[in-house]
Amino acid sequence: MYKKNRMFDDVIRLVAKHHPDLLTETHLHLAKELEAESRFSEAEYHFMEAEEWKAAVHMYRVNDMWEDAYRVAKSHGGAGAQKQVAYLWARSLGGEAAVKLLNKFGLLEYAIEFASDNFSFDFAFDLARLSCKEKIPEIHLKHAIYLEDEGKFSEAEVEFIKAGKPKEAVFMYVHNKDWANAQRVAEGHDPESVSEVLAGQAKFCFEQKDFQKAEAFLLRAQRPELAVKYYKDADMWSDAMRICKEYLPNKLSMLQEEYERETSKKGIRGVEGLLEQAREWEQSGEYSRAVECYLKVKDDANTALMEKCWMKAAELSIKFLSGDRAVEVIQVVGPRLTHLRKYNAAAELYLNMDLIKEAIDVFIEGEEWNKAKRVAKELEPRYEDYVDQKYKEHLKNQGKVDSLVGVDVMAALDMYAERGQWEKCLDTASKQNFKILHKYVALYATHLIKEEDAPKALQLYVQHGAPPNPQNFNIYKRLFLDLINLPDTDGPESYRMWADLRNFLLQLCENMSKSAEANSPAHEDFEQMLLIAHYYATRSAAKGVEQLISVAAKLSVSLLRHTELVPADKAFYEAGLACRAVGWENMAFIFLNHFLDLCDAIDEGTLDALDHSDFLDTDIPFEVPVPNKLCVTDAQREQIRDWVLMVSMDHRLEQVLPRDERNSYEASLVAANTGLRSLPCVLSGYPVLRNKIEFSSGGKAVNKEDWNKFLIQSPECQDVLKFISQWCGGLPASGFSFH
């Protein structure tokens, strides 16, 4: 109702009250209606109420009411909007009026700038011509850039020239590869740019691989350094060098260094380049550079080529370079050829430069021993020993001991020994001399003793003899002690071993008596060992014959006086068992009882607390070494303990050793009362009192009774008698012979 009657205030009142959400829309609607009826100021009111000041400005602009438009923009739109409206107002006026208006608002420069930035070039020119001529070139430049972007190059060219920027026109044409126009503008308006055009053209030709044309352009542009750069980038080093040599000679050495760095980086392609370069240097007589190039050739896939190049370097250096430089080159090439196994070539180069030692070393490395020897012999005899030494080392390292024998027998023997090839070692040593042989026999024996194989060590000396060298005495003693410590060796089956030990010691003692060691303490020790070994052997032989069992028992008892060498526990154990076996129970009881005491003492590690009262007035020693370990098992020890206990419970035995007519212990060599010493029987070890049979060499005798028992028994007994005859200087006077 109100709307129909155009009572707009009431319309707004009701809408505001009842439809506040539609208020803005209603204002806008009313404003547009009023605008259509040309009721502009009423329309402006509603536009403002709807917060649409831009619509009000637009309304006034369209209706050419610029002052109102400017007023609304100024009061509602801020500085930017105000400038914009002023600019548009001026544009609508044009000419002098526009200039006047803009000057009034102080916006003339802004308007020119704005017009040219928004492509309104005609308006910009108008304003500038009327009021601000210095701005004209700037507008031409902006216009030119606009035309270039639009692809209108000829129009752009005109504008660039008008803007006083012909160079930009040149660059535009260069950028578009329009060389003719670029050249025309450059020659007509900017001669300095001519070389730029040529360089641009050259770059384009290089990219098209039209190298000749490109080079011509760059030389016309007087830019040889660019030609060098482009050739370098295209990997065309020889062309780069050519241009450099001709136009930039002072840069040539730097370029060569760069080239050499590049080629060494690049491998194969580089190798071809290096070869080409080397040949060029060679042809131009630059031999030092050519040598450098040839030396740089490295291509592991083509050793023949490397060898050829390095040989060429050597050859050129020998022919054309100074002596010192040539030696340097050869010292580089030699090891390289050696590495390629070209030993003869390397040696020849060394000999060319009189590097004799180096040539010899190369032949040695190549195992060309005869050549090495010949060079040493003919050119530098002082190196002959050096070659021999190296040859020996080589044979050693290669393990060619058999060849080494012919060159350095001692080194070969040492190697055999190191490798444990003892048979070969001794076989070879035996072909040298007795002294050398025995050095290695001793080494082998020591090795066997360490390996706990004393019987085998004994066989060595049985086979090779027993030299009386003092440095061997420890081996002999150790051998003896290891053998007598062996368990279960008192039976007939051990006869051979004891006989071998006995024979070896006899030979040793005989050798000692003819040497500087005669009658020395060592000699006396070995005589003792010989006696013990003889008792052991004789005991083994006797044990193999039933009738001689008592002789065997006597020997076991006699051995008690040698416990400073024979392990005490073993001696008493064997003597006790032997006495028990032949029914001498008193002695068996005393010996085995003492054996048990010894075992306990060995467990404690000292014999100090031992009771020796049973052996007073005998020649059984008290001060004896403590054995390291027992000779029996725990079970054997317990058996003995049980027997001793049982016997002592019986009370039927006297704990006294048997005595003889001297009123002394029957096995003692020294009479208790008189102190007289009797000789021990060579068969039983007991003192020889009555029925003595003496031997022709003094100091040895035998009990007739034991002697007769021994005659015509086993082969072992025969062997014992044969030994006695040897040891005692013939058989006793009874004249009995045996076979």
XYZ file of C-alpha atoms in Angstrom:
739
model
C 0.000 0.000 0.000
C 2.647 2.488 1.024
C 4.839 1.472 -1.963
C 1.988 1.994 -4.417
C 1.394 5.416 -2.918
C 5.193 6.044 -3.002
C 5.266 6.616 0.743
C 8.766 5.133 0.949
C 9.558 6.220 4.500
C 6.560 4.228 5.792
C 7.673 1.246 3.674
C 11.082 1.382 5.346
C 9.513 1.855 8.807
C 7.368 -1.309 8.510
C 10.159 -3.401 6.974
C 12.599 -2.304 9.684
C 10.068 -3.230 12.313
C 8.746 -6.495 10.908
C 11.390 -7.734 8.408
C 14.782 -6.405 9.530
C 16.553 -9.109 7.481
C 15.129 -7.638 4.260
C 15.998 -4.019 5.111
C 19.206 -3.705 3.010
C 17.561 -5.361 0.064
C 14.559 -2.979 0.329
C 16.840 0.117 0.376
C 18.690 -1.168 -2.707
C 15.417 -1.884 -4.502
C 14.048 1.572 -3.733
C 17.341 3.234 -4.761
C 17.308 1.563 -8.196
C 13.645 2.560 -8.688
C 14.399 6.189 -7.769
C 17.515 6.155 -10.060
C 15.306 5.021 -12.935
C 13.032 8.015 -12.230
C 16.106 10.338 -12.206
C 15.439 11.177 -8.538
C 19.192 10.977 -7.937
C 19.627 12.521 -4.492
C 16.795 10.371 -3.034
C 18.350 7.320 -4.738
C 21.778 8.285 -3.243
C 20.175 8.290 0.265
C 18.896 4.714 -0.135
C 22.212 3.498 -1.729
C 24.025 4.843 1.303
C 21.562 3.211 3.712
C 22.234 -0.070 1.870
C 26.041 0.659 2.224
C 26.473 0.621 -1.562
C 28.474 3.822 -2.160
C 30.024 2.356 -5.324
C 26.527 2.063 -6.865
C 25.907 5.734 -6.065
C 29.266 6.732 -7.709
C 28.389 4.630 -10.732
C 24.931 6.284 -10.963
C 26.474 9.766 -11.003
C 29.209 8.742 -13.523
C 26.680 7.265 -15.933
C 24.635 10.452 -15.697
C 27.740 12.634 -16.179
C 27.307 14.130 -12.679
C 31.108 13.981 -11.929
C 31.160 16.383 -9.033
C 28.553 14.330 -7.144
C 30.454 11.128 -8.081
C 33.721 12.670 -6.786
C 31.938 13.900 -3.599
C 30.546 10.396 -2.770
C 33.880 8.689 -3.577
C 35.770 11.191 -1.431
C 33.428 10.892 1.582
C 32.883 7.120 1.459
C 35.580 5.440 -0.611
C 38.893 6.720 0.689
C 41.918 8.079 -1.240
C 42.135 5.287 -3.815
C 38.526 5.607 -4.910
C 38.800 9.385 -4.971
C 41.881 9.177 -7.310
C 40.143 6.680 -9.528
C 37.031 8.878 -9.961
C 39.161 11.978 -10.596
C 41.119 9.990 -13.274
C 37.889 8.824 -14.965
C 36.448 12.400 -14.786
C 39.579 13.762 -16.436
C 39.414 11.079 -19.130
C 35.812 12.059 -19.869
C 36.926 15.679 -20.314
C 40.136 15.137 -22.314
C 42.634 17.785 -23.468
C 43.367 20.941 -21.547
C 40.258 20.569 -19.314
C 41.518 17.182 -18.123
C 44.968 18.657 -17.342
C 43.387 21.520 -15.473
C 41.158 19.201 -13.419
C 44.024 16.846 -12.532
C 46.280 19.749 -11.596
C 43.494 21.013 -9.331
C 43.506 17.689 -7.485
C 47.338 17.331 -7.747
C 46.960 14.021 -9.594
C 48.567 14.711 -12.968
C 51.639 12.370 -12.638
C 49.494 9.682 -11.073
C 47.081 9.842 -14.001
C 49.883 9.542 -16.609
C 51.396 6.544 -14.756
C 47.999 4.904 -14.312
C 47.026 5.432 -17.966
C 50.265 3.890 -19.318
C 50.143 0.964 -16.859
C 46.575 0.229 -17.988
C 47.411 0.417 -21.697
C 45.513 3.781 -22.212
C 48.561 5.028 -24.108
C 46.716 7.735 -26.138
C 45.365 9.427 -22.986
C 48.828 9.082 -21.342
C 50.483 10.735 -24.382
C 47.816 13.542 -24.399
C 48.423 14.375 -20.763
C 52.223 14.197 -21.123
C 52.354 16.351 -24.263
C 50.199 19.078 -22.689
C 51.890 19.222 -19.338
C 54.739 16.761 -18.690
C 56.872 16.159 -21.797
C 59.752 14.414 -19.884
C 57.386 11.489 -19.298
C 56.959 10.820 -23.048
C 60.008 8.380 -23.471
C 58.859 6.340 -20.494
C 55.372 5.969 -22.094
C 56.995 4.943 -25.402
C 59.013 2.249 -23.546
C 55.927 0.864 -21.798
C 54.057 0.933 -25.085
C 56.966 -0.908 -26.785
C 57.031 -3.638 -24.119
C 53.228 -3.995 -24.490
C 53.532 -4.330 -28.278
C 56.410 -6.868 -27.936
C 54.269 -8.997 -25.614
C 51.461 -8.755 -28.195
C 53.909 -10.002 -30.866
C 53.760 -6.703 -32.783
C 57.554 -6.514 -33.188
C 57.888 -3.844 -35.894
C 55.551 -1.471 -34.012
C 57.419 -2.295 -30.794
C 60.731 -1.518 -32.559
C 59.442 2.007 -33.472
C 58.375 2.620 -29.874
C 61.720 1.286 -28.425
C 63.595 3.680 -30.722
C 61.280 6.588 -29.785
C 61.929 5.695 -26.115
C 65.656 6.007 -26.834
C 66.176 2.283 -26.120
C 67.304 0.754 -29.434
C 69.314 -1.902 -27.538
C 66.017 -3.279 -26.236
C 64.731 -3.566 -29.820
C 67.955 -5.424 -30.733
C 67.518 -7.832 -27.800
C 63.889 -8.375 -28.794
C 64.912 -9.489 -32.269
C 67.871 -11.585 -30.916
C 65.509 -13.241 -28.466
C 63.271 -14.167 -31.376
C 66.305 -15.234 -33.463
C 65.351 -12.578 -36.075
C 69.013 -11.899 -36.819
C 68.496 -9.633 -39.890
C 66.268 -7.146 -38.063
C 68.506 -7.335 -34.991
C 71.517 -6.517 -37.170
C 69.610 -3.687 -39.002
C 68.496 -1.987 -35.781
C 71.913 -2.438 -34.171
C 73.786 -0.996 -37.136
C 71.275 1.856 -37.517
C 70.709 2.834 -33.910
C 73.157 1.033 -31.526
C 76.503 0.015 -33.093
C 77.703 -1.305 -29.691
C 75.117 -4.081 -29.886
C 76.435 -5.426 -33.181
C 78.805 -7.810 -31.387
C 75.968 -8.961 -29.125
C 73.938 -9.818 -32.230
C 76.868 -11.721 -33.707
C 77.425 -13.555 -30.403
C 73.727 -14.432 -30.210
C 73.834 -15.667 -33.799
C 76.975 -17.667 -32.996
C 75.409 -19.286 -29.940
C 72.405 -20.249 -32.072
C 74.685 -21.752 -34.749
C 76.629 -23.705 -32.084
C 73.366 -25.130 -30.804
C 72.524 -26.088 -34.407
C 76.042 -27.643 -34.618
C 76.947 -25.217 -37.439
C 80.389 -24.680 -35.946
C 82.112 -22.909 -38.862
C 79.436 -20.224 -39.125
C 79.404 -19.803 -35.356
C 83.162 -19.384 -35.230
C 83.026 -16.805 -38.054
C 80.362 -14.758 -36.201
C 82.381 -14.772 -32.968
C 85.582 -13.740 -34.701
C 83.646 -10.916 -36.449
C 82.315 -9.933 -33.040
C 85.921 -10.044 -31.741
C 84.904 -12.566 -29.074
C 87.469 -15.422 -29.503
C 87.156 -16.283 -25.774
C 83.516 -17.198 -26.423
C 84.540 -19.420 -29.325
C 86.998 -21.206 -26.987
C 84.248 -21.603 -24.370
C 81.689 -22.992 -26.856
C 84.214 -25.413 -28.355
C 85.174 -26.533 -24.835
C 81.539 -27.062 -23.886
C 81.068 -29.112 -27.059
C 84.142 -31.183 -26.018
C 85.956 -29.998 -29.161
C 89.243 -29.364 -27.388
C 91.484 -29.281 -30.437
C 89.368 -26.452 -31.975
C 89.373 -24.676 -28.634
C 93.181 -25.005 -28.526
C 93.465 -23.807 -32.153
C 91.457 -20.615 -31.507
C 93.257 -20.082 -28.192
C 96.700 -20.498 -29.732
C 95.858 -18.026 -32.526
C 93.836 -15.354 -30.713
C 94.536 -15.798 -26.971
C 98.081 -17.253 -26.736
C 98.532 -16.029 -23.128
C 95.624 -18.296 -22.036
C 96.955 -21.423 -23.751
C 98.770 -23.055 -20.806
C 95.731 -22.636 -18.540
C 93.538 -24.207 -21.199
C 95.947 -27.153 -21.508
C 95.898 -27.759 -17.764
C 92.126 -27.639 -17.764
C 92.071 -30.052 -20.689
C 94.374 -32.483 -18.879
C 92.205 -32.347 -15.764
C 89.130 -33.057 -17.871
C 90.691 -35.957 -19.744
C 91.954 -37.637 -16.592
C 88.402 -37.405 -15.213
C 86.729 -38.815 -18.274
C 88.427 -42.155 -18.883
C 88.037 -43.667 -22.359
C 86.815 -40.598 -24.273
C 89.543 -38.853 -22.430
C 92.061 -41.472 -23.544
C 91.334 -40.764 -27.205
C 91.589 -37.058 -26.522
C 94.876 -37.547 -24.680
C 96.334 -39.562 -27.530
C 95.284 -36.935 -30.063
C 96.715 -34.216 -27.872
C 99.945 -36.173 -27.298
C 100.417 -36.677 -31.019
C 99.797 -32.981 -31.671
C 102.395 -32.027 -29.040
C 104.827 -34.518 -30.486
C 104.372 -33.166 -34.026
C 104.816 -29.612 -32.834
C 108.012 -30.590 -31.009
C 106.550 -30.035 -27.531
C 108.099 -33.305 -26.292
C 107.795 -32.603 -22.569
C 104.053 -31.990 -22.961
C 103.700 -35.020 -25.228
C 105.414 -37.183 -22.573
C 103.027 -35.803 -19.928
C 100.052 -36.716 -22.113
C 101.302 -40.226 -22.879
C 101.945 -40.825 -19.174
C 98.376 -39.802 -18.360
C 96.858 -42.508 -20.562
C 95.075 -44.939 -18.260
C 92.655 -47.563 -19.530
C 92.605 -50.792 -17.541
C 90.519 -52.456 -20.248
C 93.316 -51.964 -22.777
C 96.663 -52.788 -21.233
C 98.342 -53.079 -24.642
C 97.476 -49.431 -25.357
C 98.743 -48.321 -21.940
C 102.001 -50.185 -22.425
C 102.457 -48.652 -25.886
C 101.801 -45.101 -24.626
C 104.077 -45.447 -21.607
C 106.852 -46.918 -23.739
C 106.399 -43.978 -26.129
C 106.723 -41.557 -23.189
C 109.918 -43.312 -22.104
C 111.330 -43.334 -25.628
C 110.636 -39.594 -26.167
C 112.120 -38.713 -22.779
C 115.297 -40.709 -23.457
C 115.652 -39.115 -26.937
C 114.647 -35.522 -26.299
C 114.526 -34.629 -22.608
C 117.295 -33.843 -20.106
C 118.961 -36.738 -18.295
C 117.305 -36.007 -14.936
C 113.856 -35.649 -16.468
C 114.350 -38.874 -18.446
C 115.313 -40.729 -15.244
C 112.166 -39.365 -13.565
C 110.015 -40.598 -16.456
C 111.638 -44.035 -16.451
C 111.096 -44.270 -12.700
C 107.391 -43.676 -13.322
C 107.092 -46.015 -16.328
C 109.218 -48.863 -14.872
C 106.922 -49.721 -11.933
C 103.861 -49.401 -14.168
C 105.240 -51.887 -16.670
C 106.236 -54.157 -13.804
C 102.656 -53.957 -12.552
C 101.512 -55.093 -16.015
C 104.062 -57.964 -15.708
C 106.119 -56.540 -18.604
C 109.311 -57.296 -16.702
C 111.706 -57.408 -19.653
C 110.461 -54.092 -21.070
C 110.799 -52.414 -17.664
C 114.278 -53.851 -17.084
C 115.417 -52.692 -20.534
C 114.334 -49.107 -19.770
C 116.189 -49.185 -16.436
C 119.326 -50.519 -18.113
C 119.056 -47.717 -20.721
C 119.406 -45.226 -17.878
C 122.078 -47.288 -16.027
C 119.630 -48.032 -13.199
C 121.182 -51.456 -12.569
C 119.658 -52.182 -9.152
C 116.154 -51.332 -10.440
C 116.629 -53.638 -13.443
C 117.751 -56.469 -11.152
C 114.739 -55.914 -8.875
C 112.364 -56.085 -11.841
C 113.857 -59.386 -12.991
C 113.594 -60.676 -9.418
C 109.940 -59.644 -9.233
C 109.312 -61.431 -12.512
C 111.184 -64.480 -11.147
C 113.642 -64.170 -14.039
C 116.445 -65.331 -11.774
C 118.988 -66.135 -14.497
C 118.602 -62.703 -16.076
C 118.919 -61.031 -12.672
C 122.107 -63.014 -12.030
C 123.524 -62.204 -15.450
C 122.907 -58.448 -15.066
C 124.524 -58.490 -11.616
C 127.490 -60.526 -12.800
C 128.181 -58.501 -15.941
C 127.270 -54.973 -14.815
C 127.446 -54.761 -11.008
C 129.069 -57.787 -9.318
C 128.420 -56.367 -5.825
C 124.749 -57.284 -6.326
C 125.427 -61.006 -6.897
C 124.996 -61.850 -3.197
C 121.846 -59.722 -3.133
C 120.308 -61.783 -5.974
C 121.290 -65.045 -4.236
C 119.738 -63.847 -0.988
C 116.501 -62.887 -2.755
C 116.426 -66.238 -4.546
C 116.718 -68.066 -1.230
C 113.932 -65.939 0.267
C 111.800 -66.653 -2.779
C 112.299 -70.407 -2.477
C 111.518 -70.188 1.221
C 108.345 -68.179 0.695
C 107.206 -70.448 -2.098
C 107.885 -73.462 0.097
C 110.206 -74.883 -2.597
C 112.446 -76.458 -0.002
C 113.813 -79.100 -2.348
C 115.140 -76.363 -4.695
C 116.402 -74.414 -1.692
C 118.600 -77.359 -0.681
C 120.797 -76.664 -3.702
C 121.128 -72.962 -2.856
C 121.121 -72.709 0.933
C 121.040 -76.051 2.645
C 120.817 -74.622 6.157
C 117.767 -72.501 5.255
C 116.209 -75.573 3.658
C 116.862 -77.663 6.766
C 115.305 -74.956 8.938
C 112.251 -74.974 6.718
C 111.902 -78.746 6.833
C 112.124 -78.510 10.620
C 109.574 -75.678 10.800
C 107.165 -77.702 8.690
C 107.712 -80.849 10.703
C 109.153 -82.710 7.665
C 111.680 -84.405 9.909
C 112.457 -87.427 7.715
C 113.462 -85.153 4.837
C 115.263 -82.829 7.216
C 117.432 -85.601 8.717
C 117.927 -87.290 5.358
C 119.223 -84.008 3.872
C 121.265 -83.174 6.987
C 122.887 -86.614 6.979
C 124.322 -85.761 3.529
C 126.032 -82.677 5.000
C 128.183 -83.462 8.026
C 127.901 -85.030 11.466
C 127.649 -81.672 13.224
C 124.756 -80.402 11.045
C 122.989 -83.740 11.257
C 123.138 -83.682 15.059
C 121.867 -80.113 15.251
C 118.620 -81.293 13.620
C 118.541 -84.636 15.459
C 118.607 -82.591 18.679
C 115.810 -80.316 17.384
C 113.694 -83.306 16.423
C 114.396 -85.085 19.711
C 113.372 -81.939 21.632
C 110.183 -81.801 19.581
C 109.410 -85.473 20.315
C 110.117 -85.046 24.034
C 107.680 -82.103 24.073
C 105.145 -84.309 22.318
C 105.750 -86.921 25.078
C 107.213 -89.445 22.660
C 110.517 -90.241 24.407
C 110.781 -93.784 22.917
C 110.819 -92.313 19.406
C 113.418 -89.697 20.449
C 115.585 -92.522 21.818
C 115.402 -94.272 18.416
C 116.850 -91.146 16.794
C 119.996 -91.453 18.905
C 120.138 -95.201 18.493
C 120.119 -94.613 14.725
C 122.387 -91.541 14.526
C 124.768 -92.023 17.471
C 125.376 -90.100 20.695
C 127.784 -87.171 20.298
C 129.208 -85.913 23.625
C 128.145 -82.271 22.940
C 127.482 -80.482 26.239
C 124.566 -78.606 24.586
C 122.866 -82.010 24.140
C 123.261 -83.164 27.757
C 119.926 -81.743 28.858
C 118.168 -83.597 26.041
C 119.892 -86.873 27.070
C 118.973 -86.406 30.754
C 115.392 -85.505 29.917
C 115.171 -88.515 27.616
C 116.423 -90.838 30.353
C 114.035 -89.384 32.979
C 111.014 -89.499 30.661
C 111.695 -93.150 29.851
C 112.151 -94.341 33.440
C 108.960 -92.483 34.360
C 106.914 -94.441 31.816
C 104.398 -96.689 33.621
C 104.193 -100.500 33.074
C 107.599 -100.856 31.419
C 109.189 -103.390 33.788
C 107.994 -106.474 31.890
C 109.886 -108.633 29.355
C 108.119 -106.875 26.446
C 109.999 -103.650 27.313
C 113.437 -105.267 26.982
C 114.207 -103.710 23.580
C 113.541 -100.166 24.787
C 115.756 -100.548 27.885
C 118.465 -102.280 25.879
C 118.423 -99.374 23.383
C 118.668 -96.834 26.210
C 121.490 -98.830 27.826
C 123.421 -99.138 24.523
C 122.928 -95.471 23.739
C 124.232 -94.437 27.175
C 127.199 -96.795 26.857
C 128.075 -95.211 23.524
C 127.665 -91.744 25.070
C 129.901 -92.578 28.052
C 132.557 -94.073 25.789
C 132.451 -90.954 23.597
C 132.674 -88.748 26.679
C 135.690 -90.539 28.038
C 137.506 -89.683 24.764
C 136.425 -86.018 24.892
C 137.048 -82.941 27.034
C 134.110 -84.078 29.176
C 135.976 -87.156 30.476
C 135.497 -87.613 34.258
C 133.407 -84.441 34.510
C 130.355 -84.388 36.852
C 128.185 -84.799 33.738
C 130.172 -87.901 32.767
C 129.614 -89.393 36.235
C 125.861 -88.638 35.971
C 125.637 -90.476 32.671
C 127.609 -93.442 34.065
C 124.929 -93.625 36.801
C 122.189 -93.503 34.190
C 123.962 -96.218 32.187
C 124.049 -98.470 35.286
C 120.318 -97.866 35.960
C 119.404 -98.496 32.302
C 121.439 -101.723 32.386
C 119.547 -102.845 35.541
C 116.204 -102.048 33.840
C 117.161 -104.005 30.712
C 118.529 -106.939 32.674
C 115.390 -106.997 34.847
C 113.172 -107.131 31.731
C 115.265 -109.990 30.322
C 115.158 -111.888 33.652
C 111.397 -111.455 33.969
C 110.983 -113.345 30.733
C 112.607 -116.502 32.232
C 110.964 -118.257 35.178
C 114.237 -119.439 36.734
C 115.515 -115.847 36.809
C 112.569 -114.322 38.693
C 114.673 -113.916 41.842
C 117.376 -112.074 39.837
C 114.677 -109.730 38.591
C 113.524 -109.167 42.197
C 117.129 -108.448 43.301
C 117.459 -105.861 40.523
C 114.251 -104.119 41.634
C 115.640 -104.038 45.198
C 119.050 -102.777 43.992
C 117.372 -99.941 42.120
C 116.255 -98.492 45.498
C 119.740 -97.162 46.022
C 119.268 -95.023 42.843
C 116.132 -93.101 43.843
C 117.899 -89.795 43.316
C 117.206 -90.548 39.604
C 114.510 -93.233 39.617
C 111.172 -91.872 40.953
C 111.084 -93.048 44.563
C 107.410 -94.126 44.596
C 107.927 -96.201 41.457
C 111.112 -97.836 42.760
C 109.523 -98.878 46.091
C 106.309 -100.007 44.374
C 108.173 -102.222 41.873
C 110.603 -103.552 44.510
C 107.731 -104.353 46.885
C 105.722 -106.208 44.226
C 108.820 -108.086 42.999
C 109.688 -109.217 46.588
C 106.097 -110.274 47.199
C 106.116 -112.279 43.949
C 109.180 -114.329 45.079
C 107.901 -114.664 48.705
C 110.288 -112.238 50.419
C 107.394 -110.913 52.441
C 109.403 -109.006 55.064
C 111.025 -106.877 52.398
C 107.766 -106.613 50.445
C 105.979 -105.334 53.564
C 108.677 -102.741 54.400
C 108.945 -101.492 50.809
C 105.200 -101.274 50.168
C 104.587 -99.659 53.550
C 107.235 -97.066 52.675
C 105.606 -96.715 49.221
C 102.297 -95.775 50.923
C 104.113 -93.221 53.115
C 105.707 -91.801 49.980
C 102.305 -91.513 48.267
C 100.946 -89.527 51.201
C 104.050 -87.319 51.225
C 103.758 -86.697 47.454
C 100.121 -85.653 47.981
C 101.399 -83.108 50.503
C 104.251 -82.043 48.205
C 107.110 -82.662 50.710
C 109.070 -85.671 51.929
C 110.259 -83.941 55.124
C 107.982 -85.906 57.442
C 108.927 -89.344 55.992
C 110.044 -92.042 58.432
C 113.374 -93.525 57.248
C 114.038 -95.630 60.354
C 113.684 -98.897 58.368
C 116.573 -97.864 56.131
C 119.168 -96.712 58.650
C 122.539 -98.388 57.974
C 121.594 -99.012 54.302
C 122.695 -97.246 51.152
C 119.096 -96.314 50.247
C 119.218 -92.474 50.044
C 116.927 -90.318 52.161
C 117.336 -87.049 50.253
C 115.485 -87.680 46.990
C 113.459 -85.463 44.663
C 109.680 -85.354 45.153
C 108.049 -86.989 42.119
C 105.594 -84.706 40.257
C 102.819 -87.239 40.213
C 102.197 -90.764 41.430
C 103.220 -93.732 39.323
C 100.080 -95.699 40.202
C 96.311 -95.338 39.963
C 94.158 -94.790 43.039
C 92.880 -98.361 42.702
C 96.425 -99.829 42.714
C 97.302 -97.708 45.727
C 94.221 -98.981 47.590
C 95.121 -102.609 46.795
C 98.564 -102.084 48.312
C 97.043 -100.350 51.339
C 94.701 -103.336 51.892
C 97.581 -105.831 51.638
C 99.849 -103.887 54.021
C 96.980 -103.590 56.510
C 96.187 -107.270 56.280
C 99.826 -108.289 56.811
C 100.321 -105.954 59.769
C 97.142 -107.327 61.378
C 98.693 -110.858 61.140
C 101.692 -109.893 63.271
C 103.549 -112.783 61.646
C 106.187 -110.569 59.978
C 109.173 -108.897 61.512
C 109.521 -105.382 60.163
C 113.257 -105.859 59.638
C 115.322 -106.035 56.447
C 117.233 -109.323 55.946
C 120.917 -109.294 56.877
C 123.914 -111.236 55.542
C 127.216 -112.464 56.951
C 128.438 -108.843 57.225
C 125.549 -108.287 59.661
C 124.428 -105.657 57.151
C 121.296 -105.301 55.008
C 121.822 -107.888 52.279
C 121.346 -105.467 49.331
C 123.544 -102.717 50.740
C 126.932 -102.238 49.083
C 128.362 -100.650 52.232
C 128.918 -102.829 55.339
C 127.207 -101.229 58.340
C 129.980 -101.911 60.857
C 133.169 -101.525 58.822
C 132.084 -99.092 56.158
C 133.722 -101.351 53.523
C 132.145 -101.014 50.059
C 131.588 -104.133 47.949
C 131.183 -104.135 44.191
C 127.624 -104.527 42.885
C 126.934 -107.661 40.853
C 126.573 -106.646 37.186
C 123.592 -109.025 36.886
C 121.665 -108.530 40.140
C 123.019 -105.285 41.614
C 123.557 -107.050 44.981
C 126.962 -106.793 46.662
C 129.466 -109.437 45.434
C 130.812 -111.126 48.587
C 131.722 -114.821 48.087
C 132.081 -116.654 44.772
C 133.163 -113.466 43.076
C 133.904 -113.528 39.353
C 135.923 -110.478 38.328
C 136.220 -108.935 34.888
C 139.489 -108.151 33.227
C 138.807 -104.375 33.236
C 138.750 -103.578 36.951
C 135.891 -102.289 39.007
C 133.248 -104.777 37.829
C 132.311 -108.192 39.211
C 129.472 -110.739 39.196
C 128.070 -113.284 41.665
C 128.976 -116.722 40.351
C 125.579 -118.076 41.314
C 123.710 -115.365 39.337
C 126.128 -115.712 36.424
C 125.518 -119.438 36.102
C 121.758 -118.903 36.165
C 122.042 -116.499 33.268
C 123.993 -118.739 30.957
C 122.146 -120.458 28.103
C 118.832 -118.681 28.642
C 116.674 -116.593 26.307
C 117.967 -114.467 23.402
C 117.427 -111.421 25.683
C 119.730 -112.963 28.302
C 122.284 -113.644 25.550
C 122.010 -109.987 24.577
C 122.583 -108.923 28.201
C 125.752 -111.023 28.359
C 126.908 -109.632 25.047
C 126.426 -106.097 26.430
C 128.309 -106.993 29.639
C 131.207 -108.282 27.589
C 131.295 -104.955 25.729
C 130.888 -102.874 28.868
C 133.301 -104.811 31.049
C 135.971 -105.275 28.408
C 135.424 -109.001 27.691
C 133.888 -111.924 29.548
C 135.112 -113.234 32.903
C 138.038 -115.622 33.077
C 135.825 -118.733 33.227
C 136.212 -118.706 29.444
C 132.562 -119.381 28.714
C 131.660 -118.411 25.193
C 128.169 -117.741 23.817
C 126.698 -117.185 20.397
